[in-house]
PDB file of C-alpha atoms in Angstrom:
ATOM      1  CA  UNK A 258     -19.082 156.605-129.620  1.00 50.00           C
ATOM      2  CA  UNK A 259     -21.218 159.490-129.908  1.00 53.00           C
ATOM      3  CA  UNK A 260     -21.040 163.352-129.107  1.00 56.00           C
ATOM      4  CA  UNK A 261     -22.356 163.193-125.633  1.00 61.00           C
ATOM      5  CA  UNK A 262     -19.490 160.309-124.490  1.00 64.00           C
ATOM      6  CA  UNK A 263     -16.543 162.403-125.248  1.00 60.00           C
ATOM      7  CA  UNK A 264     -13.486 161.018-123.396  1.00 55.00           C
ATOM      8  CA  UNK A 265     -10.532 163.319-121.844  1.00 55.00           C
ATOM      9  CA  UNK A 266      -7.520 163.011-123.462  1.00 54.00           C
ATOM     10  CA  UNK A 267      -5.881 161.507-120.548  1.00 52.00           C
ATOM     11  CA  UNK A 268      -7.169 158.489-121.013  1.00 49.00           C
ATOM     12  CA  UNK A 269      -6.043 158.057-124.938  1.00 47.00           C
ATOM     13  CA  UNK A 270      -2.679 158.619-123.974  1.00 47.00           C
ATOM     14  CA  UNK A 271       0.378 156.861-123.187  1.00 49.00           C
ATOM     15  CA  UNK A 272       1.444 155.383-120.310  1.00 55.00           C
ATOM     16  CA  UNK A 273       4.100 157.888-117.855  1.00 81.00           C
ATOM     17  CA  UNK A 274       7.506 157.379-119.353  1.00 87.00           C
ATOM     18  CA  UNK A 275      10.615 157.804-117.272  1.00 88.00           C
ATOM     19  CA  UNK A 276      12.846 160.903-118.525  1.00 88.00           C
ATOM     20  CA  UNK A 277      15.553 163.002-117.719  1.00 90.00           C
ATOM     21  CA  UNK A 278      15.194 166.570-116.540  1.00 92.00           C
ATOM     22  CA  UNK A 279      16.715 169.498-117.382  1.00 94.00           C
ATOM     23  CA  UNK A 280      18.958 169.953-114.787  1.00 93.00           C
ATOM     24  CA  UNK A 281      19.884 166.141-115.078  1.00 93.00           C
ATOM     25  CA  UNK A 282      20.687 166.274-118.242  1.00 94.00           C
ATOM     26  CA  UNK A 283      23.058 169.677-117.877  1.00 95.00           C
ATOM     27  CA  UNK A 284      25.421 167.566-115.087  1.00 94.00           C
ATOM     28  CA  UNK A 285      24.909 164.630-117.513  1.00 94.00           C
ATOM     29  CA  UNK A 286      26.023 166.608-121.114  1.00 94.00           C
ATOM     30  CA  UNK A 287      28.617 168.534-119.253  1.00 94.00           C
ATOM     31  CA  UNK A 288      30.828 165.353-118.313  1.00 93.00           C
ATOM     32  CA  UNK A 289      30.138 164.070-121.929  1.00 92.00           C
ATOM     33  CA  UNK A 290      31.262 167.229-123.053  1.00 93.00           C
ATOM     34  CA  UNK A 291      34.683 167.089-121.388  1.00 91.00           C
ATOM     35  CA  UNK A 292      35.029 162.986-122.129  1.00 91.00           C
ATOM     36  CA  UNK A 293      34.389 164.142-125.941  1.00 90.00           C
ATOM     37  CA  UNK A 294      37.373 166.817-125.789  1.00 91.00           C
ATOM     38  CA  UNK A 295      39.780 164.480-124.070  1.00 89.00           C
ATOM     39  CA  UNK A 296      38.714 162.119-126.879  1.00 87.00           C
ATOM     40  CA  UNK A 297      37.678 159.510-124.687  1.00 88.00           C
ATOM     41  CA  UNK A 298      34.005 159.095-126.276  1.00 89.00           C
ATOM     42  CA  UNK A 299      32.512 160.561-129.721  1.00 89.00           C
ATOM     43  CA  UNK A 300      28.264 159.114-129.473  1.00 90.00           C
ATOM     44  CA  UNK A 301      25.467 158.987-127.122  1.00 92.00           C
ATOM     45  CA  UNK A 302      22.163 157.696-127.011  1.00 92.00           C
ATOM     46  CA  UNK A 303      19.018 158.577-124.757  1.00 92.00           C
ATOM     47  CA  UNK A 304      16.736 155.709-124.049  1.00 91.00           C
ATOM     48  CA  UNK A 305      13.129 156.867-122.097  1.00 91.00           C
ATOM     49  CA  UNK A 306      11.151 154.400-120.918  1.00 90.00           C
ATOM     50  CA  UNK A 307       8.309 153.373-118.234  1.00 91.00           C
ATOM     51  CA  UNK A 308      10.557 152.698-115.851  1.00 91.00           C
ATOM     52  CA  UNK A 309      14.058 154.044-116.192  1.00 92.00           C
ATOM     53  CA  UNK A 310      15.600 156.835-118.254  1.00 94.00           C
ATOM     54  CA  UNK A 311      19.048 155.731-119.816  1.00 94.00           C
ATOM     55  CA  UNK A 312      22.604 158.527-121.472  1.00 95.00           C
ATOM     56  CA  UNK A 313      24.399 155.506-122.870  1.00 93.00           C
ATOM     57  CA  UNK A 314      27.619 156.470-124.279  1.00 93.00           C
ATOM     58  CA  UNK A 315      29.827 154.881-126.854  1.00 91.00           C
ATOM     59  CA  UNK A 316      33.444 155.244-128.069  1.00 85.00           C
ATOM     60  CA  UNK A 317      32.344 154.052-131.367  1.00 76.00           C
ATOM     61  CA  UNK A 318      28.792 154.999-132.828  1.00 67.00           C
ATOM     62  CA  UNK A 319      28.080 151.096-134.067  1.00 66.00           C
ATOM     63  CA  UNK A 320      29.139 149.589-130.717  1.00 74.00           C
ATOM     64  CA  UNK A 321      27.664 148.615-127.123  1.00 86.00           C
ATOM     65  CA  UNK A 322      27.644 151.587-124.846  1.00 89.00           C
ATOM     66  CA  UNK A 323      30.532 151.800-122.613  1.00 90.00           C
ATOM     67  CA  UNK A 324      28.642 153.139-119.699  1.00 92.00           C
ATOM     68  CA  UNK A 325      24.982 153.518-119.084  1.00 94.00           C
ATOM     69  CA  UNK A 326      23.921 156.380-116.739  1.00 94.00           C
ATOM     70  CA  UNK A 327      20.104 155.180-115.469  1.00 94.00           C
ATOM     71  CA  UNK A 328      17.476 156.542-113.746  1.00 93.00           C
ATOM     72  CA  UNK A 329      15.179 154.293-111.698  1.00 91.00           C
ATOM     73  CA  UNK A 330      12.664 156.501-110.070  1.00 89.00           C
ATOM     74  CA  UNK A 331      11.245 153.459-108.035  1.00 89.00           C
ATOM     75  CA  UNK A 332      14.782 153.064-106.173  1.00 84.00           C
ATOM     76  CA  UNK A 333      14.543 156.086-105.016  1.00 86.00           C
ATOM     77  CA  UNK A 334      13.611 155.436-101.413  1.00 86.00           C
ATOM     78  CA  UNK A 335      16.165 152.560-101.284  1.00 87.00           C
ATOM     79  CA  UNK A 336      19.473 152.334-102.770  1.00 84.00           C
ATOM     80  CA  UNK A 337      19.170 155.729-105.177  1.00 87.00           C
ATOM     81  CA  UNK A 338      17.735 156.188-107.982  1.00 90.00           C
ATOM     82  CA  UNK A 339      20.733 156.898-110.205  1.00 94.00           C
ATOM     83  CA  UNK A 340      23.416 154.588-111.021  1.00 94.00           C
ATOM     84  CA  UNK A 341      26.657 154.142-113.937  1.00 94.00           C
ATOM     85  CA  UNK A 342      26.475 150.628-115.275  1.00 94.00           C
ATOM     86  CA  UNK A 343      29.941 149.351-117.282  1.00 90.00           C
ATOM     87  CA  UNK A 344      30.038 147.624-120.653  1.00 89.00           C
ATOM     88  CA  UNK A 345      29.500 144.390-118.748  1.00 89.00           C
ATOM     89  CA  UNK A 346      26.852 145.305-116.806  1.00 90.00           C
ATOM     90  CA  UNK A 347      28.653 145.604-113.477  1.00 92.00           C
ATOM     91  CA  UNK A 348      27.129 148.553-111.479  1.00 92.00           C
ATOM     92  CA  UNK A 349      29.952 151.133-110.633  1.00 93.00           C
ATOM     93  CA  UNK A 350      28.139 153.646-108.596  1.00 93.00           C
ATOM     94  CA  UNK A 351      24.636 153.851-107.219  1.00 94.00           C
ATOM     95  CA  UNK A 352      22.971 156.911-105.491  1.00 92.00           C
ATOM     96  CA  UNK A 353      20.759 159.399-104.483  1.00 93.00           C
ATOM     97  CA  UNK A 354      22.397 162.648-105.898  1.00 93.00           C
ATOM     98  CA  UNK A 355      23.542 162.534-109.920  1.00 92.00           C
ATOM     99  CA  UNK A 356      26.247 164.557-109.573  1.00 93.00           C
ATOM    100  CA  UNK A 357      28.272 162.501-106.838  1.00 93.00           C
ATOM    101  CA  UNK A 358      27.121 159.593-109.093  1.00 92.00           C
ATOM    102  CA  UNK A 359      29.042 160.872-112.177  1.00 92.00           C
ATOM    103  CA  UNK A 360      32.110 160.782-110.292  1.00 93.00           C
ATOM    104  CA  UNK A 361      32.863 157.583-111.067  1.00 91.00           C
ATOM    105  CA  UNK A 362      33.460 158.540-114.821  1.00 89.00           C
ATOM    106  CA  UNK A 363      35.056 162.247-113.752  1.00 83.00           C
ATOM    107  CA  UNK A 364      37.907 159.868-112.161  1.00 74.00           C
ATOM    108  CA  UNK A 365      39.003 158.292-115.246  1.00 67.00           C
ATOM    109  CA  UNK A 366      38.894 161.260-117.195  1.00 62.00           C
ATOM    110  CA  UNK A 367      41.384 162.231-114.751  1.00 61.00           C
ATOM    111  CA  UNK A 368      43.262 159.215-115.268  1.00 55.00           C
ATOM    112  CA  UNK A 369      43.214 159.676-119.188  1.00 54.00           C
ATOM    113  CA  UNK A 370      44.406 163.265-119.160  1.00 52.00           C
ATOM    114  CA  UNK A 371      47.775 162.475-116.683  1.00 51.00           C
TER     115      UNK A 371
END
């Protein structure tokens, strides 16, 4: 390639990956938080790819995640693009807003501490 074919570097780069924003991640870390002090879970993992985002959490650090909180970004228009999958891979809540999504987990928390 020479000097007078320069190419943007747009096109060098890679392809869109899926991630979680900011104020995603605050709702997100906030339950963790409180699932941490009520000893529930101790480990969590962020996955970002093309297309879905995943906060998997863990009880143990060498184990399978007990939940997986996901962000599909194509489901948006349809079912919601968030969604809690359980250790077996069952989905427990699906949605358009994170926060009602979460809820799912917020109720056994409330179970735990009782």
């Amino acid at each position: 390639m020479s000097f007078d074919q320069v190419q943007p570097f747009s096109s060098f780069s890679d392809p869109q990956q899926v991630a979680f924003h900011r104020t995603e991640l605050s709702v997100i870390l906030s339950l963790y938080g409180r699932m941490v002090a009520a000893g529930e879970w101790r480990d969590y993992g962020i996955s970002t790819l093309r297309d879905l985002a995943v906060f998997s959490v863990f009880r143990r650090t060498a184990e399978h995640p007990l939940y997986r909180i996901e962000k599909r970004p194509k489901l948006r228009n349809r079912q919601g693009q968030y969604a809690v999958v359980g250790m077996d891979g069952q989905i427990l809540k699906r949605g358009h807003d994170l926060r009602m999504v979460v809820r799912v987990l917020e109720r056994k928390l409330i179970r735990s501490v009782t």
